[in-house]
Coordinates of C-alpha atoms and ligand atoms in Angstrom, one line a residue:
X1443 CA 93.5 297.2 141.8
X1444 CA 90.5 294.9 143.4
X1445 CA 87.6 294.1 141.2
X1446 CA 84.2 295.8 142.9
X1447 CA 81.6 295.8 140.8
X1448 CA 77.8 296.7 140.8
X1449 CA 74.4 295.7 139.7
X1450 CA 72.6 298.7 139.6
X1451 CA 68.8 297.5 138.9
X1452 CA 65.7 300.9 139.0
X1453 CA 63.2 299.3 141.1
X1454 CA 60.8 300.2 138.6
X1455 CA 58.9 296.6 138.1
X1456 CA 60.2 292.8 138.2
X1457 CA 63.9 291.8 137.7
X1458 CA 63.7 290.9 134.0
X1459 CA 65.6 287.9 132.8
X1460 CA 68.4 290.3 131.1
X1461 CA 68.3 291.9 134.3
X1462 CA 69.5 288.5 135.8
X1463 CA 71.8 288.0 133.4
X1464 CA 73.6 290.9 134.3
X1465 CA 73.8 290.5 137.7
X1466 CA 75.3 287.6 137.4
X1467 CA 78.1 288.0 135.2
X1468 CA 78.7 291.0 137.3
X1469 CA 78.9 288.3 140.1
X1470 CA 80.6 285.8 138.3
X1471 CA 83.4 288.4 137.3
X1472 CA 83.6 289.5 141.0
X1473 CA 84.3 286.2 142.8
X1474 CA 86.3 284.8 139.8
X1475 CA 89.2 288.0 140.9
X1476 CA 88.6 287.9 144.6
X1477 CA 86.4 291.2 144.3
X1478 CA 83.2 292.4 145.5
X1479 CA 79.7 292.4 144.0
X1480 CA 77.4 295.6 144.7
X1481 CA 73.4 295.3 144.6
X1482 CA 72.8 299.4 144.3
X1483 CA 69.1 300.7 144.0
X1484 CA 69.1 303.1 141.7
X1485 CA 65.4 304.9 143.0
X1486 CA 66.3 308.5 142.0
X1487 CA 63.2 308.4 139.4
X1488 CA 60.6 308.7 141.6
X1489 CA 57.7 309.0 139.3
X1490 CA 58.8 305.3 138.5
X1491 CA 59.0 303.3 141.5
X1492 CA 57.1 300.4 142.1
X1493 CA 55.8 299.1 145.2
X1494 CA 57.4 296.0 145.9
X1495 CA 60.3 295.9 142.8
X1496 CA 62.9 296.4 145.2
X1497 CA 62.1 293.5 147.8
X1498 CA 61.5 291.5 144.8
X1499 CA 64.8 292.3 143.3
X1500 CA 66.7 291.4 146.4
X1501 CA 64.7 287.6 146.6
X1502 CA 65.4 287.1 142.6
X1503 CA 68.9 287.5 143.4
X1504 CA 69.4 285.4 146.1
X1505 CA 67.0 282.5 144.4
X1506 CA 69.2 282.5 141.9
X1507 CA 72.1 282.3 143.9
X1508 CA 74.0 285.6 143.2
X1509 CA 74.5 286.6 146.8
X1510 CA 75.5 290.6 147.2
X1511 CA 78.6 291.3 149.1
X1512 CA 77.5 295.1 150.2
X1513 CA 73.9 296.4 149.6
X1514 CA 70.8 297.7 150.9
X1515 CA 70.4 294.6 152.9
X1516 CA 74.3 293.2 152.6
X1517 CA 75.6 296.7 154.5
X1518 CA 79.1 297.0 153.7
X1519 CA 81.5 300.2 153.8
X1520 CA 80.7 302.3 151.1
X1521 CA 76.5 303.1 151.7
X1522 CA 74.0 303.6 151.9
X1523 CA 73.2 301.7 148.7
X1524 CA 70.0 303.1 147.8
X1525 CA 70.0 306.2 145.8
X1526 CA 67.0 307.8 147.5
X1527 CA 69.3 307.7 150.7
X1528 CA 72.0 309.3 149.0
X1529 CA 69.9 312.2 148.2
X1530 CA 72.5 315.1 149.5
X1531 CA 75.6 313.7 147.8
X1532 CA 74.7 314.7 144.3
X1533 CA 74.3 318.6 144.1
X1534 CA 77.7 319.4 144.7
X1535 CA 79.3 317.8 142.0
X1536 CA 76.8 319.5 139.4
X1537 CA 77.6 323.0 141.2
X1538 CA 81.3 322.0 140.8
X1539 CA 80.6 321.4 137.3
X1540 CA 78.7 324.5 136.6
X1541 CA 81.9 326.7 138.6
X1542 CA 84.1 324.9 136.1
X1543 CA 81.9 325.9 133.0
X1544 CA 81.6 322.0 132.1
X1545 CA 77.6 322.5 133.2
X1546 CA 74.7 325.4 133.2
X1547 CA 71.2 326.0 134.5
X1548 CA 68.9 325.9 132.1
X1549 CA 65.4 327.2 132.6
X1550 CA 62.8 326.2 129.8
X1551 CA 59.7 325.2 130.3
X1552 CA 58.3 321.9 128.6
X1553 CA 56.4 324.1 125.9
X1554 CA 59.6 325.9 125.3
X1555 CA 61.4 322.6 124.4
X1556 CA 58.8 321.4 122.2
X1557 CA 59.2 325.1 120.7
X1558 CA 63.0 324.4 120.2
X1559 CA 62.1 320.7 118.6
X1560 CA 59.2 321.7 116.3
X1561 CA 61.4 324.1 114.9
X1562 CA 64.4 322.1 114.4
X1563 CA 61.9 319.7 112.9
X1564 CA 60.4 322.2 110.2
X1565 CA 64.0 323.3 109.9
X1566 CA 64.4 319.1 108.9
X1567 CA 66.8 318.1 111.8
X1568 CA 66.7 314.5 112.2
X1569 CA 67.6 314.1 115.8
X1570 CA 66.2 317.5 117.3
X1571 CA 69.1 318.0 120.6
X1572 CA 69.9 320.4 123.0
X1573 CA 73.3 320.8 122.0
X1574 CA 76.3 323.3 121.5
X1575 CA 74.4 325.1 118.8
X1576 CA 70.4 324.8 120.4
X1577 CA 71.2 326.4 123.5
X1578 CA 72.8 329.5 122.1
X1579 CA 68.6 330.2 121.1
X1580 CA 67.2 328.4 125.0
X1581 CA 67.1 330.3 128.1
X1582 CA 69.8 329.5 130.1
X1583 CA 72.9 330.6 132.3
X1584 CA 74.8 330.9 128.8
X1585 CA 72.7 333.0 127.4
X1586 CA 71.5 335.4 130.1
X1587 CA 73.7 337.6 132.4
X1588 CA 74.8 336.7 135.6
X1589 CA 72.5 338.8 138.0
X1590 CA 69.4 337.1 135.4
X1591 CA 70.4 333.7 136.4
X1592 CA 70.3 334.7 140.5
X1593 CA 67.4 336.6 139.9
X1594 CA 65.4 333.7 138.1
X1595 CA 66.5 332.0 140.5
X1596 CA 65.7 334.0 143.5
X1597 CA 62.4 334.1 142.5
X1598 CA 62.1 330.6 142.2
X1599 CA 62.0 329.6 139.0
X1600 CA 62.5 325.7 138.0
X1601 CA 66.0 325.3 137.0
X1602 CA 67.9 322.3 135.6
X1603 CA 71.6 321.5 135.7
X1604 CA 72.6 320.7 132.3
X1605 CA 76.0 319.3 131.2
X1606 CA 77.9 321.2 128.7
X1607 CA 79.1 319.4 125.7
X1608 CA 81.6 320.2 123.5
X1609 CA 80.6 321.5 120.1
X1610 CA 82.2 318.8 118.0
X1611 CA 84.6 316.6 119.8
X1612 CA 85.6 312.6 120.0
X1613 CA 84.8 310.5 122.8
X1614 CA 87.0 307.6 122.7
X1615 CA 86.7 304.7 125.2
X1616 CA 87.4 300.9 124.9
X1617 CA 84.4 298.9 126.0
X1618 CA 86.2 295.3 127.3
X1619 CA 83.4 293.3 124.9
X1620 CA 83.0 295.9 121.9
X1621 CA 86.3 297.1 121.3
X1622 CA 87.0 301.1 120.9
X1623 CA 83.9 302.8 120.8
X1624 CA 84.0 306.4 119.2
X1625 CA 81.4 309.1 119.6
X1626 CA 81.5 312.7 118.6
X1627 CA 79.7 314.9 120.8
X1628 CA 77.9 316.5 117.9
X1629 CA 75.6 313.8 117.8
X1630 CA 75.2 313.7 121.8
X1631 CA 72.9 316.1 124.2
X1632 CA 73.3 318.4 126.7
X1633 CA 71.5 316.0 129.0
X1634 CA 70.2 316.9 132.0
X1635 CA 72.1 316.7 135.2
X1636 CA 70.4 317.6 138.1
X1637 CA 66.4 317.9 137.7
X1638 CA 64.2 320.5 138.6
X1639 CA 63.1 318.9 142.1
X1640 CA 67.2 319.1 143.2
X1641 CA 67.2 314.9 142.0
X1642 CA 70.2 313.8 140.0
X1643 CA 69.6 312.1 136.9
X1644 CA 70.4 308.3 136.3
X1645 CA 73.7 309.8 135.2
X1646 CA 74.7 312.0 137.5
X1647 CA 74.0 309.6 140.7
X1648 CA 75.2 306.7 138.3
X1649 CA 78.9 308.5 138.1
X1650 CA 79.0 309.9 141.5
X1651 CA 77.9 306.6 143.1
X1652 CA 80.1 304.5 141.0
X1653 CA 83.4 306.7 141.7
X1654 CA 82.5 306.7 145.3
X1655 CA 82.2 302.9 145.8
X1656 CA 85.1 302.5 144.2
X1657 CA 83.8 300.5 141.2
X1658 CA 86.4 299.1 138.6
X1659 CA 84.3 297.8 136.3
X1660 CA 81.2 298.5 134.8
X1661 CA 79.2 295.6 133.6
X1662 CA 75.5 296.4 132.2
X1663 CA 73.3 295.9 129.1
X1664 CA 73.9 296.9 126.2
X1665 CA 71.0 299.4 126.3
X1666 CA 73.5 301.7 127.9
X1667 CA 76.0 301.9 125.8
X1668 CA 74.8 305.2 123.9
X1669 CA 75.2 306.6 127.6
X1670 CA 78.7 306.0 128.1
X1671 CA 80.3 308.5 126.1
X1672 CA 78.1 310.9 128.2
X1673 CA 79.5 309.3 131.5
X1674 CA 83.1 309.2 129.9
X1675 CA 82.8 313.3 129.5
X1676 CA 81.5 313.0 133.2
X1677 CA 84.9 311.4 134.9
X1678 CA 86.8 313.7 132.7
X1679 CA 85.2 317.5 133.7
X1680 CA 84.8 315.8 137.2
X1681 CA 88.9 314.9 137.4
X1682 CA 88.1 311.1 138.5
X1683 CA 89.4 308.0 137.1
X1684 CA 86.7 306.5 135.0
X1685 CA 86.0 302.5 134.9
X1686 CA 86.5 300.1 132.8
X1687 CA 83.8 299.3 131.0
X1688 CA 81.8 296.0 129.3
X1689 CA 78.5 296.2 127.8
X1690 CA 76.6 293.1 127.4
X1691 CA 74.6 291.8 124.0
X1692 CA 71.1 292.1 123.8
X1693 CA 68.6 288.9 124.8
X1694 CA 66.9 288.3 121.6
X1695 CA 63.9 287.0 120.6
X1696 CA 63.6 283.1 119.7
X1697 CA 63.9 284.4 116.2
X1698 CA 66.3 286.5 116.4
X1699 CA 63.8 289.3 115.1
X1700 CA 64.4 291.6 117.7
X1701 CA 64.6 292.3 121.6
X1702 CA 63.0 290.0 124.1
X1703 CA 60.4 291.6 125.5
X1704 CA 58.0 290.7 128.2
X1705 CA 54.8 291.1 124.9
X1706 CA 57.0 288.3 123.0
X1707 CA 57.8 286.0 125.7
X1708 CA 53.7 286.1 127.4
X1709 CA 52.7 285.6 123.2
X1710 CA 55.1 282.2 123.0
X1711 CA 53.4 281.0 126.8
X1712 CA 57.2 281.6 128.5
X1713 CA 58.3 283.1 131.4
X1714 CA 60.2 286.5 131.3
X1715 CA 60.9 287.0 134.9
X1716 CA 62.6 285.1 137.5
X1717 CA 59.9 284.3 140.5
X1718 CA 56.1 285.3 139.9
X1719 CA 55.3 289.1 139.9
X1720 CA 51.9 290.8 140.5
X1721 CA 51.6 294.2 138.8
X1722 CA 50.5 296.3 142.0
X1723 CA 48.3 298.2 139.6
X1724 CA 46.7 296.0 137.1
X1725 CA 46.9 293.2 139.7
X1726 CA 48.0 291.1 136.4
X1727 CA 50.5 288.1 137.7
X1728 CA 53.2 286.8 135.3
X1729 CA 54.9 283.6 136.0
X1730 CA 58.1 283.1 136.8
X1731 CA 61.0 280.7 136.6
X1732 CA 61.1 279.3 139.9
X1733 CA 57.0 278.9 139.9
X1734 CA 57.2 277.1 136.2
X1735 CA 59.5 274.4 138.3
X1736 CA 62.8 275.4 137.3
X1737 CA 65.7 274.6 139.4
X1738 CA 67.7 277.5 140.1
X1739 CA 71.0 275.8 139.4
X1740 CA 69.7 275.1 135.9
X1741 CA 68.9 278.2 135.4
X1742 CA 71.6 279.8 136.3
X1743 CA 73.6 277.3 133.8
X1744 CA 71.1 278.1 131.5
X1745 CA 71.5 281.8 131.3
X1746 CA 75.4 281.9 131.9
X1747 CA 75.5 280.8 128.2
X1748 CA 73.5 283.6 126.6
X1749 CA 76.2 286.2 125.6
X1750 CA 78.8 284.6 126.8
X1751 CA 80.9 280.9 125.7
X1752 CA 83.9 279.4 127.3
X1753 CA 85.3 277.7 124.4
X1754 CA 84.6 273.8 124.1
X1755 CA 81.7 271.2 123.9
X1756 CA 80.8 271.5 127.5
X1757 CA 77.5 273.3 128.8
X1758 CA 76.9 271.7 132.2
X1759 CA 78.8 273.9 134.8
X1760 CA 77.8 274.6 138.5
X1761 CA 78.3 278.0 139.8
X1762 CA 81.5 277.1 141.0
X1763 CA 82.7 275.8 137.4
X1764 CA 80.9 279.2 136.0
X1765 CA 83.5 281.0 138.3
X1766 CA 86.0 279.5 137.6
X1767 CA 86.1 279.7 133.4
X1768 CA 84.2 283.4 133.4
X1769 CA 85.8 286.0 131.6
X1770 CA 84.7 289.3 130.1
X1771 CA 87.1 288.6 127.1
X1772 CA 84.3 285.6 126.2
X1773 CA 81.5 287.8 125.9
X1774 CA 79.8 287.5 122.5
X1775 CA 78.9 291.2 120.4
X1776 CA 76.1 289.5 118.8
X1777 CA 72.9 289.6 120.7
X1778 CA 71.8 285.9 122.4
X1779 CA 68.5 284.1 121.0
X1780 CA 66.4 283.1 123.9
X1781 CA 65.6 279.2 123.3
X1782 CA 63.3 277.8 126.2
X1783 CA 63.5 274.4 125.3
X1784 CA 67.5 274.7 125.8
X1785 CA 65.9 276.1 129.4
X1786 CA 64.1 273.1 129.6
X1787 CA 66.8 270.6 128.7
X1788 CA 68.9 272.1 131.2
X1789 CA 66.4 271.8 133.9
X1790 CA 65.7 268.0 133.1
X1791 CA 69.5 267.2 133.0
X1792 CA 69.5 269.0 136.4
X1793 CA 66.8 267.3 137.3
X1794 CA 68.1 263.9 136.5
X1795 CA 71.1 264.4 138.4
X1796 CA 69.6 265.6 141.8
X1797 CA 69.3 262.3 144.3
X1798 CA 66.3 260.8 145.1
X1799 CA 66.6 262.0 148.2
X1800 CA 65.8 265.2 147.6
X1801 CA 63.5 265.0 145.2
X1802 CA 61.5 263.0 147.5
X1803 CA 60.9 265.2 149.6
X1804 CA 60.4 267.8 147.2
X1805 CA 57.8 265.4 145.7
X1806 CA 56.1 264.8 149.0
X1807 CA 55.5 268.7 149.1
X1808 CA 53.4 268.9 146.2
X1809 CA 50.8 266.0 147.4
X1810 CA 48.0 267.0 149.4
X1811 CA 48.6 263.9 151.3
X1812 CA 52.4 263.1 151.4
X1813 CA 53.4 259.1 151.4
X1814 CA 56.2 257.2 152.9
X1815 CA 59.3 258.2 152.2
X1816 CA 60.2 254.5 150.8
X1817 CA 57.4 254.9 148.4
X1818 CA 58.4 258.7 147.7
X1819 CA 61.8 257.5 146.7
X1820 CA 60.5 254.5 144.5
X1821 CA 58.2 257.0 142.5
X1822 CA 60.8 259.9 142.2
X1823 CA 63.4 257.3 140.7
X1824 CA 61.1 256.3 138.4
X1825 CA 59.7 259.4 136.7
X1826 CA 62.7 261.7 136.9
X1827 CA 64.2 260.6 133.4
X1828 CA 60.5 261.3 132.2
X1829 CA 59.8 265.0 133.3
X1830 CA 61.1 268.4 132.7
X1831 CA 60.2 269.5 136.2
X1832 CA 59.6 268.3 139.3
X1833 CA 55.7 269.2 139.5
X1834 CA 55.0 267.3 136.3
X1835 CA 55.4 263.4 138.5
X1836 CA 52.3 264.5 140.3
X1837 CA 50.5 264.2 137.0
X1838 CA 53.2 262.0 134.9
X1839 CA 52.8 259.2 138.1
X1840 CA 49.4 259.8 138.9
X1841 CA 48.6 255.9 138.1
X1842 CA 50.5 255.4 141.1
X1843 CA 47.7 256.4 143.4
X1844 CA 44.7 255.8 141.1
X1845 CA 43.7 252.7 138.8
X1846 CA 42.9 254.1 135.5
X1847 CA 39.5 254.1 134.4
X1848 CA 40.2 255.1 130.3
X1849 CA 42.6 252.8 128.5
X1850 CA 44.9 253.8 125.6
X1851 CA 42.8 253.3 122.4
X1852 CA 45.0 252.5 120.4
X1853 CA 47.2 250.1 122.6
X1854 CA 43.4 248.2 122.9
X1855 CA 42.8 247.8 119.7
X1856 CA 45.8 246.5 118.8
X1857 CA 47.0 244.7 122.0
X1858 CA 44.4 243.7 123.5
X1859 CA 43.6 239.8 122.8
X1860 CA 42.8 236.9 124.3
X1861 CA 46.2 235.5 124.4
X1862 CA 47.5 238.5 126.3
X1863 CA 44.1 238.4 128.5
X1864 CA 44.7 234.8 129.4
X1865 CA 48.1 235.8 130.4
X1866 CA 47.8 238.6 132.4
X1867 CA 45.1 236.3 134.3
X1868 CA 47.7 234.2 134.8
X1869 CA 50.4 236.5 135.8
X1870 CA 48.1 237.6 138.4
X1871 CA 47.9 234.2 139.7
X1872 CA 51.0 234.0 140.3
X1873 CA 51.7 237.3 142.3
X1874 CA 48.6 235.9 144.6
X1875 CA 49.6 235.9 148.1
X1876 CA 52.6 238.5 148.0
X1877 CA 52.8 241.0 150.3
X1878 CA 55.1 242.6 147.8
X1879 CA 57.8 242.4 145.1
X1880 CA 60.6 244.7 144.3
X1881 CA 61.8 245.1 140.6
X1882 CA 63.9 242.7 139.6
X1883 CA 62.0 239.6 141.4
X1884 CA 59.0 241.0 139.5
X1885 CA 61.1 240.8 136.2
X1886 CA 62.1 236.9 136.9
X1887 CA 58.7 236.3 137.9
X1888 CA 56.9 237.6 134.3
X1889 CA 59.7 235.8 132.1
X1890 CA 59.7 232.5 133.9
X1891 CA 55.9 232.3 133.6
X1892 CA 56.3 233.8 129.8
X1893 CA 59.0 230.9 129.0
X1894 CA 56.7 228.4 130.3
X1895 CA 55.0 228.2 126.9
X1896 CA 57.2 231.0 125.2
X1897 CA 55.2 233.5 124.6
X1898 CA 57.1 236.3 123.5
X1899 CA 57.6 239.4 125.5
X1900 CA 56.2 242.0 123.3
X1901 CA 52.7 240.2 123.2
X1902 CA 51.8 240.7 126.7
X1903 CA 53.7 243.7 128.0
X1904 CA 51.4 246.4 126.3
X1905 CA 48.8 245.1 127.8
X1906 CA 50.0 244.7 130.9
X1907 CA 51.3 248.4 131.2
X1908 CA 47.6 249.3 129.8
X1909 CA 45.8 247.2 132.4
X1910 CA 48.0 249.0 135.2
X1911 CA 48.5 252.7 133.8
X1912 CA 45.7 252.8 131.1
X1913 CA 48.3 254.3 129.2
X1914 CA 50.8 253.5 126.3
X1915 CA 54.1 254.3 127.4
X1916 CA 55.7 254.9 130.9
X1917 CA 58.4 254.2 133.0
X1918 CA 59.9 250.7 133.6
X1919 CA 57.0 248.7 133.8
X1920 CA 58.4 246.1 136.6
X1921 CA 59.0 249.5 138.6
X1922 CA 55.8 250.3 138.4
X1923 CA 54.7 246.7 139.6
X1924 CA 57.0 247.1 142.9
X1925 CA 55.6 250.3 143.7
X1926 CA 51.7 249.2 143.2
X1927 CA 52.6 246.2 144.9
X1928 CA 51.4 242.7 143.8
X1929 CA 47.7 243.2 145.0
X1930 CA 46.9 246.4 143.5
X1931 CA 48.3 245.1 140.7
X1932 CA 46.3 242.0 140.6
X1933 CA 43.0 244.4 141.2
X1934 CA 43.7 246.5 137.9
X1935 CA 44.9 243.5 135.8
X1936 CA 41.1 242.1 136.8
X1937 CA 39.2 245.3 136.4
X1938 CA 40.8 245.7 133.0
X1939 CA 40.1 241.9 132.0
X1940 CA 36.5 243.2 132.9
X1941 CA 35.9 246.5 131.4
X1942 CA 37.4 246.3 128.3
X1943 CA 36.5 244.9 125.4
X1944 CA 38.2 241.8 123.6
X1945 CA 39.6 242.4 120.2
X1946 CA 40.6 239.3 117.6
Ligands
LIG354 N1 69.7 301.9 136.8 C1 70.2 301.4 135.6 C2 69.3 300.2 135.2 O1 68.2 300.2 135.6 C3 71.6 301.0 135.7 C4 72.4 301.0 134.5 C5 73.9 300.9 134.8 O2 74.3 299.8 135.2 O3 74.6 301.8 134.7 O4 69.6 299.3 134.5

C-alpha cells in the first residue's frame, strides 16, 4: 500500500507552531516510504474563516521547507483540495447513512437543546449528550413518523444529520503512538453530521475526504484523539477501510504546566507562530520565527525533536537526515516542553556552520548602506560564533562602522593606566603609514613591540579592545584591527588617550 498522507490545517488564523510540527512529520513520514504529502483546507466552518490564514498557511509551509506533493496550489489527482470546493460530495454519504439507519435528522432548535442539557443537569448528568437514551425525548426522525419528518421537512424546517451511535458498545482501534485505544459509545455523542445550512461537519468532510484521497495514515494532534472513535464508527457504517492512525503529544508549556498556548508563549516574549501574522480584525501583529532571525533549517531541527527521538546523542540533522531516521514508532506519549533557548542554540549552531559567503550577503541586506563584500566577509567571520541570529552583528559589530564614544567602566577603572596608555601610543606608532594589516601580521606586530620590554599581554590588550570597541569583551581583537584597518585604529587609540581619564 503507498503511504499518502495529509495535513489538514482550518484556515481559521496563523499556522501555530504544533500546527508545523504536524505537518511535518506528516511530511517526514511521506518521503521517508516514497509516499505523498497532502496540504487539504479544511474551510467547511465558515463562520471561522480568516482572511488571509490560508495563503499564510501555504508560505509557512514552504518556509519551512515541507513542500506539498498535491494541494490547493500543488494540484495533483485526487482534488480539489479545499473543502469549500468540495461542497456537493458530502450529502450523499449522510443520506446513505440515514437509508442504512446508522444516521437521522434531527430537528431541535438551540433552546430545545439547552432544554435537553438543563435538565440532564438538574437530573445531575455530568456530561449532558445527545446520545442513545437523549434522543428517545428530542425531536427527530426516530421519534416522529415518517410522513412528520417529509412534512417538517417540506415545510422547511432546519434539519441536521445526526450519526446514530450505538447504545453501549466498544470502539477499539490501535493508534500507531498510543497503543489500543478503547471507547464505549456510551460516553460518545450523536454528533452532528451534516449541519443545518447542507455543510458537513469537520467529521463528515474529514472521513469522506480522507477515504477519497486515498489516505493511509492519519497523522494529527493529539487534540483529536477523542474524535477518532467517532470517525472509526464512520468507516465502519460507511463500509470503507479506515486508516491507520498516530496521534501526536501535546506542545507543552516551558513548565510543563499545561498546553502551549499563544497567551503563554506572548507572556514569556516568544514567538508561537512561524512567520509574522496580523490579526485582520484587531490589526494586533505577533512575531514569528522567521522575522525573530531564525533559520529555517534550525528550525525545522529544532522542532523535529519535540515528540519525537531517534535514539542516540545526536540532535543536529538536516531534513534529509530527519528523513531518513523518522519513524512513527519513535514518537513520544508524553507531551514535549517547549524550551526556546534549545531553539536558540540550534539556530546559533546553524548559524555557525553557514559560510561566510552567505552570510555576507545576508549581512549586507540588513545595512542601510551595504559594504564590500571583502569587508562583509571579514565582519560576518568574526561575529558569527558571537550571535544567536543573524540581525544581532548589525548591533553586536556596530564598532565596526562607528568609534565608540562611551567606554566600558569597569575595564577603565581597572585597565586603564599609564603604562597601557604609553603603549597603545606606541602601538599606534608603529601601524603609522599602513595601508592595512590582516590578522596574523597584526598579532606579530603587537607581540614584537610587547617583547621589546616584556610587558605582558594582559596589561595592554583590555585597553586596547576598549580604546577600539569601547567595550569589554568581543571578538578576536587582531580581527577587529584588520577590519578597522591601521588608521582608524590609530584615530580611536588617540581619541581614547584623549577622552578618558588616567587612573593609577
Ligand atoms: N481541520 C483539522 C484541524 O484543523 C484537521 C484535523 C485532522 O487532521 O483530522 O486541525
Amino acid at each position: 500500500m503507498s503511504v499518502r498522507v495529509r495535513f489538514a490545517p482550518s484556515p481559521t488564523g496563523a499556522l501555530h507552531i504544533g500546527g508545523v510540527r504536524t505537518a511535518l512529520y506528516n511530511y517526514l513520514f511521506a518521503k521517508k516510504h516514497n509516499g505523498t504529502f497532502i496540504l487539504r483546507i479544511e474551510d467547511t466552518d465558515q463562520n471561522r474563516f480568516v482572511e488571509g490564514a490560508e495563503s499564510y498557511i501555504e508560505e509557512a509551509l514552504l518556509w519551512a521547507g515541507i513542500v506539498p506533493d498535491e494541494g490547493v496550489n500543488a494540484g495533483g489527482d485526487f482534488g480539489p483540495y479545499r473543502q469549500s470546493d468540495r461542497k456537493g460530495r458530502y450529502k450523499d454519504f449522510a443520506d446513505q447513512l440515514i437509508a442504512d439507519d446508522k444516521a437521522y435528522y434531527a430537528f431541535d432548535t438551540s433552546e430545545e437543546l439547552d432544554a435537553m442539557r438543563d435538565r440532564l443537569k438538574e437530573a445531575r448528568v455530568a456530561n449532558p449528550q445527545y446520545n442513545a437514551i437523549t434522543r428517545m425525548q428530542m425531536k427527530n426522525s426516530l421519534t416522529l413518523s415518517t410522513e412528520e419528518v417529509n412534512e417538517l421537512i417540506e415545510q422547511g424546517h432546519q434539519y441536521v444529520v445526526r450519526i446514530k451511535l450505538p447504545r453501549n458498545e466498544d470502539v477499539r482501534f490501535k493508534d500507531i503512538v498510543r497503543g489500543w485505544v478503547v471507547v464505549n459509545t456510551a460516553t460518545m455523542d450523536d454528533k452532528v453530521l451534516l449541519k443545518s445550512d447542507g455543510m458537513p461537519t469537520y467529521h463528515l468532510a474529514n472521513i469522506v475526504d480522507d477515504h477519497q484521497m486515498n489516505i493511509s495514515h492519519v497523522i494529527r494532534g493529539e487534540e483529536w484523539l477523542p474524535s477518532a472513535p467517532l470517525h472509526v464508527l464512520l468507516y465502519e457504517y460507511l463500509g470503507w477501510e479506515k486508516p491507520e492512525f498516530a496521534h501526536l503529544p501535546l506542545l507543552l508549556k516551558p513548565d510543563g504546566n499545561g498546553k502551549l498556548s499563544k497567551r503563554a508563549a506572548d507572556k514569556l516574549g516568544f514567538p508561537i507562530f512561524p512567520l509574522n501574522w496580523t490579526d485582520p480584525v484587531t490589526q494586533e501583529l505577533s512575531k514569528g520565527f522567521r522575522e525573530e532571525g531564525y533559520l529555517a533549517d534550525a528550525f525545522i531541527n529544532f522542532l523535529s525533536l519535540l515528540g519525537w527521538n531517534p535514539g542516540g546523542e545526536k540532535e543536529l540533522f538536516s531534513m534529509k537526515d530527519l528523513i531518513e531516521l523518522f519513524s512513527l514508532e519513535r514518537i513520544n506519549k508524553a507531551g514535549a516542553k517547549f524550551d526556546i533557548g534549545k531553539a536558540k542554540w540550534f539556530n546559533e549552531q546553524y548559524l555557525k556552520a553557514r559560510s561566510n559567503e552567505e552570510l555576507a550577503e545576508q549581512f549586507n541586506g540588513l545595512l542601510d548602506t551595504p559594504i564590500e563584500e571583502s569587508r562583509a566577509l571579514l565582519i560576518v567571520d568574526a561575529l558569527k560564533e558571537r550571535v544567536t541570529f543573524i540581525n544581532e552583528m548589525v548591533d553586536a559589530g556596530r564598532f565596526f562602522f562607528e568609534a565608540p564614544d562611551a567606554y566600558d567602566d569597569k575595564t577603565v577603572r581597572k585597565k586603564w593606566n599609564q603604562q597601557a596608555v604609553d603603549k597603545l601610543l606606541g602601538f599606534a606608532n608603529r601601524l603609522q603609514g599602513k595601508e592595512q594589516i590582516d590578522k596574523e601580521e597584526a598579532r606579530q606586530l603587537l607581540m614584537s613591540y610587547l617583547a621589546e620590554d616584556e610587558t605582558p599581554l594582559g596589561h595592554i590588550m583590555p585597553a586596547l579592545r576598549l580604546s577600539l570597541t569601547g567595550e569589554a569583551g568581543g571578538p578576536d581583537l587582531m580581527a577587529i584591527i584588520e577590519i578597522l584597518g591601521p588608521s582608524e585604529v590609530i584615530t580611536r587609540i588617540k581619541k581614547a588617550t584623549e577622552v578618558i581619564a588616567i587612573n593609577d
